[in-house]
Amino acid sequence: MSSTLSSVALVEELQAKSREVDPLVNAICTPNPAALTQAAHLDTERDEGRVRGPLHGVPILVKDNIDTADLPTTAGSLALADQPPPPNDAPLVRRLREAGCIILGKTNLSEWANFRGSASSSGWSAYGGLTRNPYALNRSAGGSSSGSGAAVAAGLADYAIGTETNGSIVCPAALNGIVGLKPTVGLIPQQGIVPISHSQDTAGPMTRTVTQTAALLSVMTGSKTDYTEHCRGEDLSDVRIGIPRGPLWGYSIGLDEVTERALEILSRCGATLVDHLSLPSPGGDEDQLQVLSHELKVDLAAYLSTRAPGGPKTLDDLIAFNEQHADQELQWFGQELFERAAATEGLSSPIYVAARLTALRAGRDGIDNLLIDNQLDALVSPAYSPAWAIDLVNGDHVLGSSSSHAALAGYPLLSVPSGLVAGLPVGITFSGTARSDATLIRLAHAFETARIKADGPFPTPELTQWV
């Protein structure tokens, strides 16, 4: 997209691209009919010398579990599709508008952010249908911020917002060859976002470049911090980066080879690499499920209470709706995670308290102890396995990832493209302690700059289907 275009011309260009491309990718579930009007207003402001900031007049896509008062927010569910839009913008959306961003539309997602049934397929929702990977249309766009990742990769916008509980930003970022940051939990307000877990949920930027991610994070936080100041070029001579091996490696030979190449690039940037470290296991799946299940029941009821009367107000209401509309909602997978959450007994339950403590220790102690013991600034790992073939009958086939420790800790995680495996994008993730978001941006920008200098930019997706 050209930076010399007016906002009106830019929106018109993106809308034309969407008409051409999105029937194949299906990333945008709700276009904003007022986008051109908003663009014209912001062009007028610019002509009059009123520029709100670096993102004045920039089109942006927002995941369809984030409240927008002028557009539906459905979380991909038909249960919310016929309800009125939320009465207010989410605080982060309000900040986007105040900064002069144009809401181009809402992006499809894995329904209920991929926490309804255990055999789900990322990128599918009853409301939005199936989002596909622009690099290979028969392969997954990842989840749950599927539409945001695929839209940026397909050139439908340079900027998008996703949300993450465990992997939902960094997974589609890696699979679609873009940059995705899951910020420290609490850095961006959670209000107005359809929740899973208050201890792990956060919105975050998904963009083409690290500098764009930094600029968008500056707006989303609502602080005076300019994260683009940390995009300082390739020099990492004062930085120590740890490399946890163990289960974070070895699940994809091609991914490991690309990541070894990424380590060479980081070394050439001057970073000191401390290799062959290990993170303790993040704990059993049962503890993690207990945390998410207990928090979902409470947090979702609190969110639904903010919506207009007449719609669902509890998990039990949603379960009943899905049963009544099983031919649409339950055609590919069930709702056993909803049913499990509905049976929990609140956040004072000893089961929840114990599981939350175990999960928190596994995440925070694992990361912090490794950083402190080895005097490290951050950790680097392979991000996710290359995109798997879409299989609506059997669900996802994820080989491995690096998101769990940061998810349990509520710590930041940044995915940046590192290369291609058989034509499919893969990435590396940088992780660190609480509020180390700026450090991760610096490292990712240095790596991005050096990688592009060495290997060139990623190829443009060809939007073809292949096996």
Tab-separated table of C-alpha atoms in Angstrom:
chain	number	residue	atom	x	y	z
A	1	MET	CA	0.000	0.000	0.000
A	2	SER	CA	1.264	3.452	-0.869
A	3	SER	CA	1.883	5.907	1.965
A	4	THR	CA	1.341	8.793	-0.488
A	5	LEU	CA	-2.342	7.998	-1.012
A	6	SER	CA	-5.090	9.922	0.717
A	7	SER	CA	-7.027	7.914	3.283
A	8	VAL	CA	-10.008	7.766	0.932
A	9	ALA	CA	-7.860	6.426	-1.900
A	10	LEU	CA	-6.194	3.951	0.441
A	11	VAL	CA	-9.527	2.612	1.705
A	12	GLU	CA	-10.808	2.356	-1.861
A	13	GLU	CA	-7.679	0.424	-2.847
A	14	LEU	CA	-8.062	-1.990	0.064
A	15	GLN	CA	-11.765	-2.489	-0.562
A	16	ALA	CA	-11.030	-3.321	-4.193
A	17	LYS	CA	-8.340	-5.773	-3.110
A	18	SER	CA	-10.786	-7.344	-0.686
A	19	ARG	CA	-13.404	-7.831	-3.391
A	20	GLU	CA	-10.781	-9.609	-5.473
A	21	VAL	CA	-9.015	-11.678	-2.819
A	22	ASP	CA	-11.275	-12.227	0.167
A	23	PRO	CA	-13.703	-14.596	-1.577
A	24	LEU	CA	-10.715	-17.003	-1.586
A	25	VAL	CA	-9.301	-16.257	1.888
A	26	ASN	CA	-12.464	-15.284	3.810
A	27	ALA	CA	-10.645	-13.178	6.366
A	28	ILE	CA	-13.117	-10.295	6.806
A	29	CYS	CA	-16.505	-11.274	8.215
A	30	THR	CA	-18.013	-7.770	8.577
A	31	PRO	CA	-16.822	-4.893	6.368
A	32	ASN	CA	-17.424	-1.409	7.744
A	33	PRO	CA	-19.838	0.460	5.424
A	34	ALA	CA	-18.747	3.759	6.995
A	35	ALA	CA	-15.013	3.306	6.304
A	36	LEU	CA	-14.944	5.750	3.376
A	37	THR	CA	-16.874	8.363	5.345
A	38	GLN	CA	-14.395	8.029	8.207
A	39	ALA	CA	-11.519	8.284	5.743
A	40	ALA	CA	-12.909	11.459	4.182
A	41	HIS	CA	-13.272	13.067	7.607
A	42	LEU	CA	-9.666	12.232	8.493
A	43	ASP	CA	-8.424	13.535	5.136
A	44	THR	CA	-10.163	16.815	5.884
A	45	GLU	CA	-8.497	16.986	9.278
A	46	ARG	CA	-5.101	16.385	7.679
A	47	ASP	CA	-5.726	19.059	5.031
A	48	GLU	CA	-6.545	21.494	7.832
A	49	GLY	CA	-3.279	20.693	9.596
A	50	ARG	CA	-4.797	18.540	12.311
A	51	VAL	CA	-2.858	15.266	12.419
A	52	ARG	CA	-3.618	13.094	15.409
A	53	GLY	CA	-0.437	11.027	15.245
A	54	PRO	CA	1.554	8.564	13.128
A	55	LEU	CA	-1.495	6.374	12.453
A	56	HIS	CA	-3.778	9.218	11.349
A	57	GLY	CA	-5.934	7.947	8.495
A	58	VAL	CA	-4.542	4.409	8.603
A	59	PRO	CA	-7.050	1.584	7.909
A	60	ILE	CA	-7.103	-1.222	10.459
A	61	LEU	CA	-8.990	-4.487	10.891
A	62	VAL	CA	-10.304	-5.618	14.278
A	63	LYS	CA	-10.946	-9.189	15.397
A	64	ASP	CA	-14.616	-10.033	15.801
A	65	ASN	CA	-14.413	-10.609	19.551
A	66	ILE	CA	-13.563	-6.964	20.286
A	67	ASP	CA	-16.445	-4.557	20.850
A	68	THR	CA	-17.199	-1.930	18.222
A	69	ALA	CA	-20.298	0.149	18.853
A	70	ASP	CA	-21.002	0.585	15.129
A	71	LEU	CA	-20.418	-3.025	14.012
A	72	PRO	CA	-21.531	-6.428	15.354
A	73	THR	CA	-19.302	-8.333	17.746
A	74	THR	CA	-20.100	-12.045	17.487
A	75	ALA	CA	-17.042	-14.057	18.592
A	76	GLY	CA	-17.975	-16.115	15.528
A	77	SER	CA	-21.182	-17.377	17.122
A	78	LEU	CA	-24.691	-17.181	15.736
A	79	ALA	CA	-25.849	-16.668	19.319
A	80	LEU	CA	-24.470	-13.103	19.174
A	81	ALA	CA	-24.887	-12.502	15.441
A	82	ASP	CA	-28.476	-11.246	15.684
A	83	GLN	CA	-27.877	-9.153	18.776
A	84	PRO	CA	-27.374	-5.377	18.576
A	85	PRO	CA	-23.792	-4.099	18.494
A	86	PRO	CA	-22.323	-3.488	21.941
A	87	PRO	CA	-23.288	-0.113	23.411
A	88	ASN	CA	-19.689	1.102	23.589
A	89	ASP	CA	-16.366	0.609	21.868
A	90	ALA	CA	-13.815	-1.449	23.767
A	91	PRO	CA	-11.262	0.940	25.323
A	92	LEU	CA	-8.609	-0.183	22.856
A	93	VAL	CA	-10.942	0.561	19.911
A	94	ARG	CA	-11.659	3.982	21.353
A	95	ARG	CA	-7.908	4.593	21.444
A	96	LEU	CA	-7.589	3.526	17.818
A	97	ARG	CA	-10.287	5.968	16.759
A	98	GLU	CA	-8.793	8.779	18.827
A	99	ALA	CA	-5.446	8.150	17.113
A	100	GLY	CA	-7.133	8.555	13.741
A	101	CYS	CA	-7.328	4.908	12.690
A	102	ILE	CA	-10.091	3.878	10.275
A	103	ILE	CA	-11.911	0.698	11.285
A	104	LEU	CA	-11.983	-1.103	7.950
A	105	GLY	CA	-13.988	-4.045	9.270
A	106	LYS	CA	-14.057	-7.041	11.603
A	107	THR	CA	-12.056	-10.204	10.988
A	108	ASN	CA	-13.198	-13.786	11.301
A	109	LEU	CA	-11.837	-15.957	14.110
A	110	SER	CA	-11.931	-19.460	15.458
A	111	GLU	CA	-15.346	-19.433	17.136
A	112	TRP	CA	-15.242	-18.405	20.809
A	113	ALA	CA	-11.471	-17.983	20.365
A	114	ASN	CA	-11.090	-21.749	19.952
A	115	PHE	CA	-12.359	-22.711	23.398
A	116	ARG	CA	-15.629	-24.516	22.765
A	117	GLY	CA	-14.715	-28.035	21.611
A	118	SER	CA	-11.470	-29.988	21.653
A	119	ALA	CA	-11.658	-31.147	18.003
A	120	SER	CA	-12.053	-27.681	16.505
A	121	SER	CA	-10.509	-26.421	13.284
A	122	SER	CA	-8.746	-23.075	13.609
A	123	GLY	CA	-10.261	-20.387	11.437
A	124	TRP	CA	-13.807	-21.760	11.410
A	125	SER	CA	-16.832	-20.075	12.930
A	126	ALA	CA	-20.531	-20.561	12.347
A	127	TYR	CA	-20.897	-16.824	11.714
A	128	GLY	CA	-17.863	-16.184	9.524
A	129	GLY	CA	-17.217	-19.543	7.874
A	130	LEU	CA	-13.676	-20.813	7.218
A	131	THR	CA	-10.628	-18.566	6.878
A	132	ARG	CA	-7.831	-19.985	4.711
A	133	ASN	CA	-4.076	-19.418	4.559
A	134	PRO	CA	-3.157	-17.118	1.635
A	135	TYR	CA	0.073	-19.061	1.067
A	136	ALA	CA	-1.852	-22.300	0.507
A	137	LEU	CA	-5.629	-22.190	0.486
A	138	ASN	CA	-5.988	-25.794	1.610
A	139	ARG	CA	-3.937	-25.056	4.739
A	140	SER	CA	-4.833	-23.502	8.066
A	141	ALA	CA	-4.518	-19.810	8.795
A	142	GLY	CA	-4.030	-20.750	12.449
A	143	GLY	CA	-6.098	-19.525	15.299
A	144	SER	CA	-7.822	-17.999	16.890
A	145	SER	CA	-6.939	-14.629	15.280
A	146	SER	CA	-7.163	-16.353	11.911
A	147	GLY	CA	-8.795	-13.565	9.954
A	148	SER	CA	-6.436	-10.909	11.273
A	149	GLY	CA	-3.373	-12.942	10.290
A	150	ALA	CA	-4.667	-13.971	6.875
A	151	ALA	CA	-5.902	-10.457	6.052
A	152	VAL	CA	-2.518	-8.839	6.666
A	153	ALA	CA	-0.736	-11.586	4.717
A	154	ALA	CA	-3.154	-11.219	1.797
A	155	GLY	CA	-2.652	-7.449	1.652
A	156	LEU	CA	-6.136	-6.499	2.860
A	157	ALA	CA	-4.608	-4.168	5.477
A	158	ASP	CA	-1.168	-3.547	6.937
A	159	TYR	CA	-2.557	-3.359	10.470
A	160	ALA	CA	-4.898	-5.678	12.367
A	161	ILE	CA	-5.801	-6.449	15.968
A	162	GLY	CA	-5.871	-9.989	17.343
A	163	THR	CA	-6.336	-11.465	20.794
A	164	GLU	CA	-4.462	-14.251	22.538
A	165	THR	CA	-5.000	-16.571	25.457
A	166	ASN	CA	-2.423	-19.179	24.449
A	167	GLY	CA	-1.053	-18.828	20.934
A	168	SER	CA	-3.973	-17.050	19.279
A	169	ILE	CA	-1.862	-14.146	17.975
A	170	VAL	CA	1.542	-15.759	17.514
A	171	CYS	CA	0.148	-18.875	15.795
A	172	PRO	CA	-1.614	-17.101	12.895
A	173	ALA	CA	1.265	-14.618	12.722
A	174	ALA	CA	3.752	-17.450	12.213
A	175	LEU	CA	1.574	-19.444	9.807
A	176	ASN	CA	0.795	-16.390	7.664
A	177	GLY	CA	4.277	-14.872	7.611
A	178	ILE	CA	3.532	-11.662	9.524
A	179	VAL	CA	4.521	-10.074	12.853
A	180	GLY	CA	2.354	-10.682	15.909
A	181	LEU	CA	2.822	-9.491	19.484
A	182	LYS	CA	1.023	-10.844	22.521
A	183	PRO	CA	1.770	-8.053	25.027
A	184	THR	CA	2.182	-8.461	28.756
A	185	VAL	CA	-1.275	-9.206	30.169
A	186	GLY	CA	-2.686	-5.971	31.608
A	187	LEU	CA	-0.729	-3.650	29.331
A	188	ILE	CA	-3.861	-3.236	27.177
A	189	PRO	CA	-7.328	-3.063	28.778
A	190	GLN	CA	-9.344	-6.284	28.644
A	191	GLN	CA	-12.719	-4.553	28.851
A	192	GLY	CA	-14.922	-4.969	25.813
A	193	ILE	CA	-13.230	-8.163	24.637
A	194	VAL	CA	-15.170	-11.434	24.633
A	195	PRO	CA	-13.133	-13.358	27.222
A	196	ILE	CA	-11.793	-16.785	27.969
A	197	SER	CA	-9.441	-16.042	30.847
A	198	HIS	CA	-8.697	-12.798	32.656
A	199	SER	CA	-5.316	-14.177	33.746
A	200	GLN	CA	-4.168	-14.901	30.181
A	201	ASP	CA	-6.245	-12.854	27.702
A	202	THR	CA	-4.870	-9.828	25.903
A	203	ALA	CA	-5.313	-8.038	22.618
A	204	GLY	CA	-2.261	-7.324	20.499
A	205	PRO	CA	-1.038	-5.958	17.152
A	206	MET	CA	-0.660	-8.062	13.984
A	207	THR	CA	1.162	-6.261	11.164
A	208	ARG	CA	3.505	-6.645	8.212
A	209	THR	CA	6.576	-5.270	10.010
A	210	VAL	CA	7.956	-4.935	13.517
A	211	THR	CA	7.950	-1.136	13.275
A	212	GLN	CA	4.236	-1.218	12.490
A	213	THR	CA	3.648	-3.499	15.470
A	214	ALA	CA	5.536	-1.037	17.682
A	215	ALA	CA	3.510	1.912	16.388
A	216	LEU	CA	0.223	0.104	16.920
A	217	LEU	CA	1.206	-1.022	20.422
A	218	SER	CA	1.968	2.602	21.310
A	219	VAL	CA	-1.648	3.507	20.495
A	220	MET	CA	-3.223	0.426	22.071
A	221	THR	CA	-1.562	0.930	25.452
A	222	GLY	CA	-2.819	4.494	25.766
A	223	SER	CA	0.463	5.490	27.400
A	224	LYS	CA	3.060	8.022	26.336
A	225	THR	CA	5.508	5.251	25.485
A	226	ASP	CA	6.638	5.275	21.850
A	227	TYR	CA	7.636	1.692	21.191
A	228	THR	CA	9.013	2.596	17.757
A	229	GLU	CA	11.977	4.166	19.561
A	230	HIS	CA	13.119	0.611	20.266
A	231	CYS	CA	13.383	-0.247	16.554
A	232	ARG	CA	17.078	0.625	16.539
A	233	GLY	CA	18.590	-1.401	13.721
A	234	GLU	CA	20.713	-4.538	13.709
A	235	ASP	CA	23.183	-3.988	16.557
A	236	LEU	CA	22.538	-6.436	19.421
A	237	SER	CA	26.086	-6.491	20.787
A	238	ASP	CA	24.881	-5.712	24.323
A	239	VAL	CA	22.204	-8.440	24.372
A	240	ARG	CA	22.184	-11.986	25.748
A	241	ILE	CA	19.546	-14.356	24.353
A	242	GLY	CA	18.791	-17.806	25.702
A	243	ILE	CA	17.867	-20.800	23.535
A	244	PRO	CA	15.654	-23.304	25.335
A	245	ARG	CA	15.800	-26.639	23.532
A	246	GLY	CA	13.920	-29.732	24.708
A	247	PRO	CA	10.283	-30.004	23.585
A	248	LEU	CA	10.311	-26.538	21.994
A	249	TRP	CA	12.389	-28.046	19.173
A	250	GLY	CA	12.360	-31.284	17.229
A	251	TYR	CA	8.751	-31.517	16.077
A	252	SER	CA	9.488	-30.208	12.547
A	253	ILE	CA	12.811	-30.779	10.796
A	254	GLY	CA	12.226	-27.964	8.320
A	255	LEU	CA	11.281	-25.520	11.068
A	256	ASP	CA	14.390	-26.436	13.073
A	257	GLU	CA	16.618	-25.816	10.042
A	258	VAL	CA	15.097	-22.381	9.447
A	259	THR	CA	15.445	-21.548	13.156
A	260	GLU	CA	19.126	-22.542	13.195
A	261	ARG	CA	19.577	-20.086	10.328
A	262	ALA	CA	17.790	-17.445	12.411
A	263	LEU	CA	20.226	-18.042	15.279
A	264	GLU	CA	23.121	-17.429	12.897
A	265	ILE	CA	21.555	-14.122	11.895
A	266	LEU	CA	21.116	-13.090	15.539
A	267	SER	CA	24.741	-13.986	16.199
A	268	ARG	CA	25.858	-11.835	13.259
A	269	CYS	CA	23.889	-8.976	14.830
A	270	GLY	CA	26.262	-9.295	17.785
A	271	ALA	CA	23.924	-11.013	20.237
A	272	THR	CA	25.453	-13.446	22.720
A	273	LEU	CA	23.525	-16.714	22.372
A	274	VAL	CA	23.346	-19.001	25.395
A	275	ASP	CA	22.406	-22.391	23.985
A	276	HIS	CA	21.118	-25.733	25.228
A	277	LEU	CA	18.966	-24.351	28.012
A	278	SER	CA	15.724	-25.962	29.113
A	279	LEU	CA	12.438	-24.658	30.419
A	280	PRO	CA	10.635	-26.841	32.943
A	281	SER	CA	7.417	-28.392	31.728
A	282	PRO	CA	4.556	-25.868	31.849
A	283	GLY	CA	2.547	-28.424	33.811
A	284	GLY	CA	-0.153	-30.848	32.919
A	285	ASP	CA	-2.976	-29.976	30.571
A	286	GLU	CA	-5.424	-30.589	33.404
A	287	ASP	CA	-4.209	-27.617	35.469
A	288	GLN	CA	-4.361	-25.352	32.446
A	289	LEU	CA	-7.844	-26.536	31.548
A	290	GLN	CA	-9.040	-25.987	35.096
A	291	VAL	CA	-7.841	-22.380	35.022
A	292	LEU	CA	-9.423	-21.618	31.668
A	293	SER	CA	-12.650	-23.441	32.483
A	294	HIS	CA	-13.217	-21.698	35.809
A	295	GLU	CA	-12.342	-18.250	34.469
A	296	LEU	CA	-14.413	-18.661	31.298
A	297	LYS	CA	-17.641	-19.252	33.216
A	298	VAL	CA	-17.204	-16.171	35.396
A	299	ASP	CA	-15.587	-13.849	32.856
A	300	LEU	CA	-17.985	-14.632	30.014
A	301	ALA	CA	-21.050	-14.034	32.201
A	302	ALA	CA	-19.586	-10.677	33.210
A	303	TYR	CA	-19.029	-9.750	29.575
A	304	LEU	CA	-22.480	-10.885	28.416
A	305	SER	CA	-24.075	-8.739	31.108
A	306	THR	CA	-22.790	-5.685	29.203
A	307	ARG	CA	-24.681	-6.627	26.049
A	308	ALA	CA	-28.257	-5.622	25.201
A	309	PRO	CA	-31.155	-7.414	26.915
A	310	GLY	CA	-32.631	-10.438	25.206
A	311	GLY	CA	-29.429	-12.192	24.282
A	312	PRO	CA	-27.544	-14.999	26.054
A	313	LYS	CA	-26.266	-14.146	29.519
A	314	THR	CA	-24.560	-17.343	30.688
A	315	LEU	CA	-22.655	-20.330	29.406
A	316	ASP	CA	-25.771	-22.414	29.956
A	317	ASP	CA	-27.650	-20.081	27.589
A	318	LEU	CA	-24.962	-20.543	24.933
A	319	ILE	CA	-24.901	-24.309	25.349
A	320	ALA	CA	-28.675	-24.412	24.920
A	321	PHE	CA	-28.492	-22.168	21.841
A	322	ASN	CA	-25.885	-24.416	20.235
A	323	GLU	CA	-28.027	-27.475	20.875
A	324	GLN	CA	-31.029	-25.755	19.318
A	325	HIS	CA	-28.935	-24.781	16.266
A	326	ALA	CA	-26.798	-27.909	16.125
A	327	ASP	CA	-26.969	-28.198	12.334
A	328	GLN	CA	-25.058	-24.909	12.061
A	329	GLU	CA	-23.128	-24.566	15.311
A	330	LEU	CA	-22.163	-28.186	16.017
A	331	GLN	CA	-21.733	-29.492	12.489
A	332	TRP	CA	-17.958	-29.944	12.771
A	333	PHE	CA	-17.143	-30.202	16.475
A	334	GLY	CA	-18.851	-30.179	19.847
A	335	GLN	CA	-18.945	-27.984	22.939
A	336	GLU	CA	-17.477	-30.205	25.624
A	337	LEU	CA	-15.176	-27.374	26.792
A	338	PHE	CA	-18.221	-25.151	27.298
A	339	GLU	CA	-19.962	-27.942	29.203
A	340	ARG	CA	-16.919	-28.517	31.379
A	341	ALA	CA	-16.677	-24.803	32.172
A	342	ALA	CA	-20.388	-24.576	32.972
A	343	ALA	CA	-19.935	-27.253	35.652
A	344	THR	CA	-17.227	-25.341	37.558
A	345	GLU	CA	-17.939	-23.763	40.939
A	346	GLY	CA	-16.387	-20.312	40.829
A	347	LEU	CA	-13.030	-18.681	41.429
A	348	SER	CA	-13.050	-19.495	45.152
A	349	SER	CA	-13.053	-23.214	44.363
A	350	PRO	CA	-10.004	-24.984	45.855
A	351	ILE	CA	-9.584	-26.763	42.512
A	352	TYR	CA	-9.237	-23.443	40.706
A	353	VAL	CA	-6.984	-21.848	43.317
A	354	ALA	CA	-4.569	-24.790	43.270
A	355	ALA	CA	-4.521	-25.042	39.476
A	356	ARG	CA	-3.982	-21.303	39.066
A	357	LEU	CA	-1.047	-21.331	41.480
A	358	THR	CA	0.540	-24.302	39.710
A	359	ALA	CA	0.108	-22.707	36.287
A	360	LEU	CA	1.438	-19.349	37.455
A	361	ARG	CA	4.534	-20.894	38.999
A	362	ALA	CA	5.210	-23.024	35.938
A	363	GLY	CA	5.038	-20.015	33.647
A	364	ARG	CA	6.665	-17.248	35.656
A	365	ASP	CA	9.224	-19.249	37.586
A	366	GLY	CA	10.229	-21.127	34.467
A	367	ILE	CA	10.881	-17.975	32.445
A	368	ASP	CA	12.217	-15.736	35.217
A	369	ASN	CA	14.580	-18.301	36.709
A	370	LEU	CA	16.059	-19.050	33.290
A	371	LEU	CA	16.545	-15.345	32.575
A	372	ILE	CA	18.071	-14.570	35.987
A	373	ASP	CA	20.294	-17.642	36.279
A	374	ASN	CA	21.824	-17.019	32.862
A	375	GLN	CA	21.754	-13.195	32.861
A	376	LEU	CA	19.552	-13.128	29.782
A	377	ASP	CA	17.540	-10.356	28.176
A	378	ALA	CA	15.130	-12.715	26.394
A	379	LEU	CA	14.559	-16.208	25.023
A	380	VAL	CA	14.180	-17.294	21.394
A	381	SER	CA	12.426	-20.425	20.097
A	382	PRO	CA	10.800	-21.812	16.965
A	383	ALA	CA	7.269	-20.404	16.870
A	384	TYR	CA	4.857	-22.966	15.411
A	385	SER	CA	4.905	-25.890	13.036
A	386	PRO	CA	4.225	-24.974	9.394
A	387	ALA	CA	0.568	-24.639	8.474
A	388	TRP	CA	-1.240	-27.968	8.552
A	389	ALA	CA	-3.827	-29.077	6.005
A	390	ILE	CA	-7.365	-28.018	6.900
A	391	ASP	CA	-9.373	-30.967	8.206
A	392	LEU	CA	-12.828	-29.978	9.408
A	393	VAL	CA	-13.697	-33.587	10.224
A	394	ASN	CA	-10.762	-34.342	12.528
A	395	GLY	CA	-9.708	-30.862	13.610
A	396	ASP	CA	-6.281	-29.260	13.860
A	397	HIS	CA	-2.973	-31.103	13.532
A	398	VAL	CA	-0.574	-28.856	15.449
A	399	LEU	CA	2.862	-30.469	15.814
A	400	GLY	CA	4.290	-28.057	18.369
A	401	SER	CA	4.615	-24.462	19.537
A	402	SER	CA	6.361	-22.124	21.976
A	403	SER	CA	3.431	-20.222	23.477
A	404	SER	CA	2.493	-22.040	26.700
A	405	HIS	CA	5.025	-20.676	29.196
A	406	ALA	CA	4.342	-17.053	28.253
A	407	ALA	CA	0.599	-17.734	28.315
A	408	LEU	CA	0.632	-19.166	31.840
A	409	ALA	CA	2.871	-16.364	33.080
A	410	GLY	CA	0.955	-13.541	31.387
A	411	TYR	CA	4.286	-12.496	29.842
A	412	PRO	CA	4.872	-11.040	26.355
A	413	LEU	CA	5.601	-13.131	23.273
A	414	LEU	CA	6.487	-11.804	19.823
A	415	SER	CA	6.484	-13.829	16.603
A	416	VAL	CA	8.460	-12.605	13.594
A	417	PRO	CA	8.848	-14.365	10.219
A	418	SER	CA	12.051	-16.384	9.917
A	419	GLY	CA	11.757	-18.231	6.600
A	420	LEU	CA	9.858	-20.741	4.509
A	421	VAL	CA	9.399	-24.507	4.787
A	422	ALA	CA	8.213	-25.973	1.478
A	423	GLY	CA	6.814	-22.550	0.582
A	424	LEU	CA	4.982	-22.146	3.901
A	425	PRO	CA	5.936	-19.315	6.296
A	426	VAL	CA	7.412	-20.084	9.708
A	427	GLY	CA	8.603	-17.800	12.479
A	428	ILE	CA	10.592	-17.469	15.657
A	429	THR	CA	9.281	-16.144	18.953
A	430	PHE	CA	11.030	-13.850	21.388
A	431	SER	CA	9.828	-14.075	24.991
A	432	GLY	CA	10.774	-12.362	28.225
A	433	THR	CA	9.614	-11.319	31.656
A	434	ALA	CA	6.738	-8.997	32.513
A	435	ARG	CA	6.782	-5.626	30.745
A	436	SER	CA	9.722	-6.603	28.528
A	437	ASP	CA	7.644	-5.791	25.435
A	438	ALA	CA	10.027	-3.036	24.340
A	439	THR	CA	13.013	-5.371	24.572
A	440	LEU	CA	11.263	-7.974	22.419
A	441	ILE	CA	10.447	-5.313	19.829
A	442	ARG	CA	14.092	-4.283	19.696
A	443	LEU	CA	15.265	-7.873	19.199
A	444	ALA	CA	12.613	-8.680	16.607
A	445	HIS	CA	13.330	-5.499	14.641
A	446	ALA	CA	17.061	-6.242	14.575
A	447	PHE	CA	16.422	-9.791	13.398
A	448	GLU	CA	13.867	-8.674	10.796
A	449	THR	CA	16.237	-6.062	9.394
A	450	ALA	CA	19.164	-8.476	9.184
A	451	ARG	CA	17.097	-11.331	7.768
A	452	ILE	CA	15.626	-9.220	4.985
A	453	LYS	CA	19.081	-7.888	4.161
A	454	ALA	CA	20.392	-11.461	3.913
A	455	ASP	CA	17.445	-13.280	2.346
A	456	GLY	CA	15.125	-10.640	0.931
A	457	PRO	CA	11.454	-10.039	1.786
A	458	PHE	CA	8.906	-12.832	1.978
A	459	PRO	CA	7.258	-13.683	-1.345
A	460	THR	CA	3.737	-12.430	-1.977
A	461	PRO	CA	1.150	-15.189	-1.383
A	462	GLU	CA	-0.011	-16.704	-4.654
A	463	LEU	CA	-3.483	-17.632	-3.358
A	464	THR	CA	-3.371	-21.120	-4.835
A	465	GLN	CA	-4.389	-24.441	-3.379
A	466	TRP	CA	-1.799	-27.171	-3.186
A	467	VAL	CA	-0.988	-30.188	-1.021
